[in-house]
Amino acid sequence: MNYTDLMYAHLATVVPCFVIGTVLLIIKKGTDIHKNLGRIYMILMLITAGITLFMPAEVGPRMLNHFGWIHSFSFLTIYTVPTAYWAIKRGDVKSHKRKMILLYFGAILIAGGFTFTPGRFLYSVFF
């Protein structure tokens, strides 16, 4: 896949994550809808993080001639999703909650905010 295809695949998975993640923060926790949406959210987050690892950094410095600083959010996601899942499976609600909030704000809002900086695709779409 070329960069444009990867970018659209990333957008197709991360936009639903933004919506689902927002809903998950608002609705009552522990319900069947929360659990089902949470599973969908976690799967989509892993897919979107995986996609981004194939996208070379096009803005800013590169590490290993491929990864940029924004890729750190992909690695954060790949670590956080399974550990948050295991936390809730063992009944550690506090850890699960902390990890999921970190994931939403770090990988969705902060990383998403960086996509609106000059030189990036979404910047050119909106500004």
PDB file of C-alpha atoms in Angstrom:
ATOM      1  CA  MET A   1       0.000   0.000   0.000  1.00  0.00           C
ATOM      2  CA  ASN A   2       1.179   3.492  -0.686  1.00  0.00           C
ATOM      3  CA  TYR A   3       1.193   6.298   1.889  1.00  0.00           C
ATOM      4  CA  THR A   4      -2.158   7.712   0.773  1.00  0.00           C
ATOM      5  CA  ASP A   5      -3.885   4.338   1.103  1.00  0.00           C
ATOM      6  CA  LEU A   6      -2.393   3.868   4.555  1.00  0.00           C
ATOM      7  CA  MET A   7      -3.485   7.360   5.557  1.00  0.00           C
ATOM      8  CA  TYR A   8      -7.095   6.717   4.525  1.00  0.00           C
ATOM      9  CA  ALA A   9      -7.081   3.310   6.240  1.00  0.00           C
ATOM     10  CA  HIS A  10      -5.776   5.028   9.367  1.00  0.00           C
ATOM     11  CA  LEU A  11      -8.499   7.668   9.191  1.00  0.00           C
ATOM     12  CA  ALA A  12     -11.142   4.958   8.646  1.00  0.00           C
ATOM     13  CA  THR A  13     -10.142   3.317  11.923  1.00  0.00           C
ATOM     14  CA  VAL A  14      -9.194   6.297  14.071  1.00  0.00           C
ATOM     15  CA  VAL A  15     -12.319   8.407  13.432  1.00  0.00           C
ATOM     16  CA  PRO A  16     -14.612   5.677  14.831  1.00  0.00           C
ATOM     17  CA  CYS A  17     -12.167   5.375  17.747  1.00  0.00           C
ATOM     18  CA  PHE A  18     -12.645   9.054  18.520  1.00  0.00           C
ATOM     19  CA  VAL A  19     -16.428   8.676  18.493  1.00  0.00           C
ATOM     20  CA  ILE A  20     -16.519   5.377  20.413  1.00  0.00           C
ATOM     21  CA  GLY A  21     -13.900   6.572  22.905  1.00  0.00           C
ATOM     22  CA  THR A  22     -15.897   9.716  23.612  1.00  0.00           C
ATOM     23  CA  VAL A  23     -19.059   7.658  24.140  1.00  0.00           C
ATOM     24  CA  LEU A  24     -17.181   5.265  26.439  1.00  0.00           C
ATOM     25  CA  LEU A  25     -15.993   8.144  28.603  1.00  0.00           C
ATOM     26  CA  ILE A  26     -19.576   9.400  28.981  1.00  0.00           C
ATOM     27  CA  ILE A  27     -21.681   6.271  29.459  1.00  0.00           C
ATOM     28  CA  LYS A  28     -22.057   4.161  32.583  1.00  0.00           C
ATOM     29  CA  LYS A  29     -19.133   1.786  33.079  1.00  0.00           C
ATOM     30  CA  GLY A  30     -19.442  -1.982  33.398  1.00  0.00           C
ATOM     31  CA  THR A  31     -22.602  -2.307  31.310  1.00  0.00           C
ATOM     32  CA  ASP A  32     -22.887  -4.669  28.362  1.00  0.00           C
ATOM     33  CA  ILE A  33     -22.821  -1.727  25.933  1.00  0.00           C
ATOM     34  CA  HIS A  34     -19.654  -0.418  27.607  1.00  0.00           C
ATOM     35  CA  LYS A  35     -17.987  -3.822  27.370  1.00  0.00           C
ATOM     36  CA  ASN A  36     -18.994  -4.381  23.735  1.00  0.00           C
ATOM     37  CA  LEU A  37     -18.047  -0.875  22.581  1.00  0.00           C
ATOM     38  CA  GLY A  38     -14.826  -1.206  24.578  1.00  0.00           C
ATOM     39  CA  ARG A  39     -13.864  -4.364  22.712  1.00  0.00           C
ATOM     40  CA  ILE A  40     -14.550  -2.686  19.367  1.00  0.00           C
ATOM     41  CA  TYR A  41     -12.572   0.367  20.488  1.00  0.00           C
ATOM     42  CA  MET A  42      -9.585  -1.718  21.581  1.00  0.00           C
ATOM     43  CA  ILE A  43      -9.512  -3.707  18.329  1.00  0.00           C
ATOM     44  CA  LEU A  44      -9.776  -0.552  16.211  1.00  0.00           C
ATOM     45  CA  MET A  45      -7.051   1.145  18.247  1.00  0.00           C
ATOM     46  CA  LEU A  46      -4.678  -1.789  17.685  1.00  0.00           C
ATOM     47  CA  ILE A  47      -5.472  -1.801  13.965  1.00  0.00           C
ATOM     48  CA  THR A  48      -4.943   1.939  13.633  1.00  0.00           C
ATOM     49  CA  ALA A  49      -1.662   1.763  15.586  1.00  0.00           C
ATOM     50  CA  GLY A  50      -0.490  -1.081  13.365  1.00  0.00           C
ATOM     51  CA  ILE A  51      -1.315   0.873  10.229  1.00  0.00           C
ATOM     52  CA  THR A  52       0.645   3.900  11.406  1.00  0.00           C
ATOM     53  CA  LEU A  53       3.794   1.834  11.895  1.00  0.00           C
ATOM     54  CA  PHE A  54       3.884   1.343   8.126  1.00  0.00           C
ATOM     55  CA  MET A  55       3.545   5.085   7.478  1.00  0.00           C
ATOM     56  CA  PRO A  56       6.943   6.795   7.321  1.00  0.00           C
ATOM     57  CA  ALA A  57       7.273  10.114   9.113  1.00  0.00           C
ATOM     58  CA  GLU A  58       6.895  12.950   6.641  1.00  0.00           C
ATOM     59  CA  VAL A  59       7.215  15.860   9.057  1.00  0.00           C
ATOM     60  CA  GLY A  60      10.072  16.463  11.469  1.00  0.00           C
ATOM     61  CA  PRO A  61      13.077  14.323  12.300  1.00  0.00           C
ATOM     62  CA  ARG A  62      13.168  10.591  11.591  1.00  0.00           C
ATOM     63  CA  MET A  63      14.568   7.714  13.596  1.00  0.00           C
ATOM     64  CA  LEU A  64      15.815   4.694  11.664  1.00  0.00           C
ATOM     65  CA  ASN A  65      14.872   6.654   8.526  1.00  0.00           C
ATOM     66  CA  HIS A  66      11.185   5.862   9.136  1.00  0.00           C
ATOM     67  CA  PHE A  67       9.758   6.675  12.573  1.00  0.00           C
ATOM     68  CA  GLY A  68       8.895  10.146  13.792  1.00  0.00           C
ATOM     69  CA  TRP A  69       7.945  11.367  17.244  1.00  0.00           C
ATOM     70  CA  ILE A  70       4.267  10.791  16.534  1.00  0.00           C
ATOM     71  CA  HIS A  71       4.975   7.042  16.202  1.00  0.00           C
ATOM     72  CA  SER A  72       5.555   6.959  19.969  1.00  0.00           C
ATOM     73  CA  PHE A  73       1.764   7.124  20.305  1.00  0.00           C
ATOM     74  CA  SER A  74       1.482   3.965  18.199  1.00  0.00           C
ATOM     75  CA  PHE A  75       3.845   2.137  20.526  1.00  0.00           C
ATOM     76  CA  LEU A  76       1.930   3.555  23.509  1.00  0.00           C
ATOM     77  CA  THR A  77      -1.262   2.093  22.040  1.00  0.00           C
ATOM     78  CA  ILE A  78       0.260  -1.312  21.298  1.00  0.00           C
ATOM     79  CA  TYR A  79       1.387  -1.494  24.934  1.00  0.00           C
ATOM     80  CA  THR A  80      -1.636   0.083  26.616  1.00  0.00           C
ATOM     81  CA  VAL A  81      -4.486  -1.804  24.938  1.00  0.00           C
ATOM     82  CA  PRO A  82      -3.466  -5.312  26.041  1.00  0.00           C
ATOM     83  CA  THR A  83      -2.394  -4.186  29.511  1.00  0.00           C
ATOM     84  CA  ALA A  84      -5.709  -2.369  30.011  1.00  0.00           C
ATOM     85  CA  TYR A  85      -7.568  -5.466  28.841  1.00  0.00           C
ATOM     86  CA  TRP A  86      -5.627  -7.714  31.221  1.00  0.00           C
ATOM     87  CA  ALA A  87      -6.180  -5.238  34.051  1.00  0.00           C
ATOM     88  CA  ILE A  88      -9.963  -5.384  33.718  1.00  0.00           C
ATOM     89  CA  LYS A  89      -9.887  -9.179  33.304  1.00  0.00           C
ATOM     90  CA  ARG A  90      -8.129  -9.520  36.662  1.00  0.00           C
ATOM     91  CA  GLY A  91     -10.541  -7.019  38.261  1.00  0.00           C
ATOM     92  CA  ASP A  92      -8.150  -4.074  38.503  1.00  0.00           C
ATOM     93  CA  VAL A  93     -10.670  -1.398  37.555  1.00  0.00           C
ATOM     94  CA  LYS A  94      -8.449   1.480  38.717  1.00  0.00           C
ATOM     95  CA  SER A  95      -5.562   0.455  36.445  1.00  0.00           C
ATOM     96  CA  HIS A  96      -7.911  -0.230  33.520  1.00  0.00           C
ATOM     97  CA  LYS A  97      -9.541   3.174  33.897  1.00  0.00           C
ATOM     98  CA  ARG A  98      -6.195   5.000  34.129  1.00  0.00           C
ATOM     99  CA  LYS A  99      -4.811   3.225  31.059  1.00  0.00           C
ATOM    100  CA  MET A 100      -7.917   3.812  28.955  1.00  0.00           C
ATOM    101  CA  ILE A 101      -8.035   7.510  29.832  1.00  0.00           C
ATOM    102  CA  LEU A 102      -4.314   7.795  29.023  1.00  0.00           C
ATOM    103  CA  LEU A 103      -4.916   6.019  25.716  1.00  0.00           C
ATOM    104  CA  TYR A 104      -7.817   8.282  24.731  1.00  0.00           C
ATOM    105  CA  PHE A 105      -6.107  11.532  25.628  1.00  0.00           C
ATOM    106  CA  GLY A 106      -2.647  10.510  24.425  1.00  0.00           C
ATOM    107  CA  ALA A 107      -3.329   8.507  21.295  1.00  0.00           C
ATOM    108  CA  ILE A 108      -6.554  10.174  20.179  1.00  0.00           C
ATOM    109  CA  LEU A 109      -6.534  13.803  21.342  1.00  0.00           C
ATOM    110  CA  ILE A 110      -2.821  14.653  21.566  1.00  0.00           C
ATOM    111  CA  ALA A 111      -1.691  12.612  18.558  1.00  0.00           C
ATOM    112  CA  GLY A 112      -4.791  13.779  16.694  1.00  0.00           C
ATOM    113  CA  GLY A 113      -3.889  17.361  17.514  1.00  0.00           C
ATOM    114  CA  PHE A 114      -0.474  16.859  15.946  1.00  0.00           C
ATOM    115  CA  THR A 115      -2.143  15.810  12.680  1.00  0.00           C
ATOM    116  CA  PHE A 116      -3.455  19.363  12.318  1.00  0.00           C
ATOM    117  CA  THR A 117       0.038  20.895  12.257  1.00  0.00           C
ATOM    118  CA  PRO A 118       1.452  22.442   9.066  1.00  0.00           C
ATOM    119  CA  GLY A 119       2.770  19.916   6.564  1.00  0.00           C
ATOM    120  CA  ARG A 120       0.320  17.185   7.506  1.00  0.00           C
ATOM    121  CA  PHE A 121      -2.654  16.049   5.419  1.00  0.00           C
ATOM    122  CA  LEU A 122      -5.432  17.149   7.802  1.00  0.00           C
ATOM    123  CA  TYR A 123      -3.870  20.598   8.048  1.00  0.00           C
ATOM    124  CA  SER A 124      -4.182  20.949   4.275  1.00  0.00           C
ATOM    125  CA  VAL A 125      -7.808  19.745   4.393  1.00  0.00           C
ATOM    126  CA  PHE A 126      -8.972  22.147   7.109  1.00  0.00           C
ATOM    127  CA  PHE A 127      -6.695  25.191   6.728  1.00  0.00           C
TER     128      PHE A 127
END
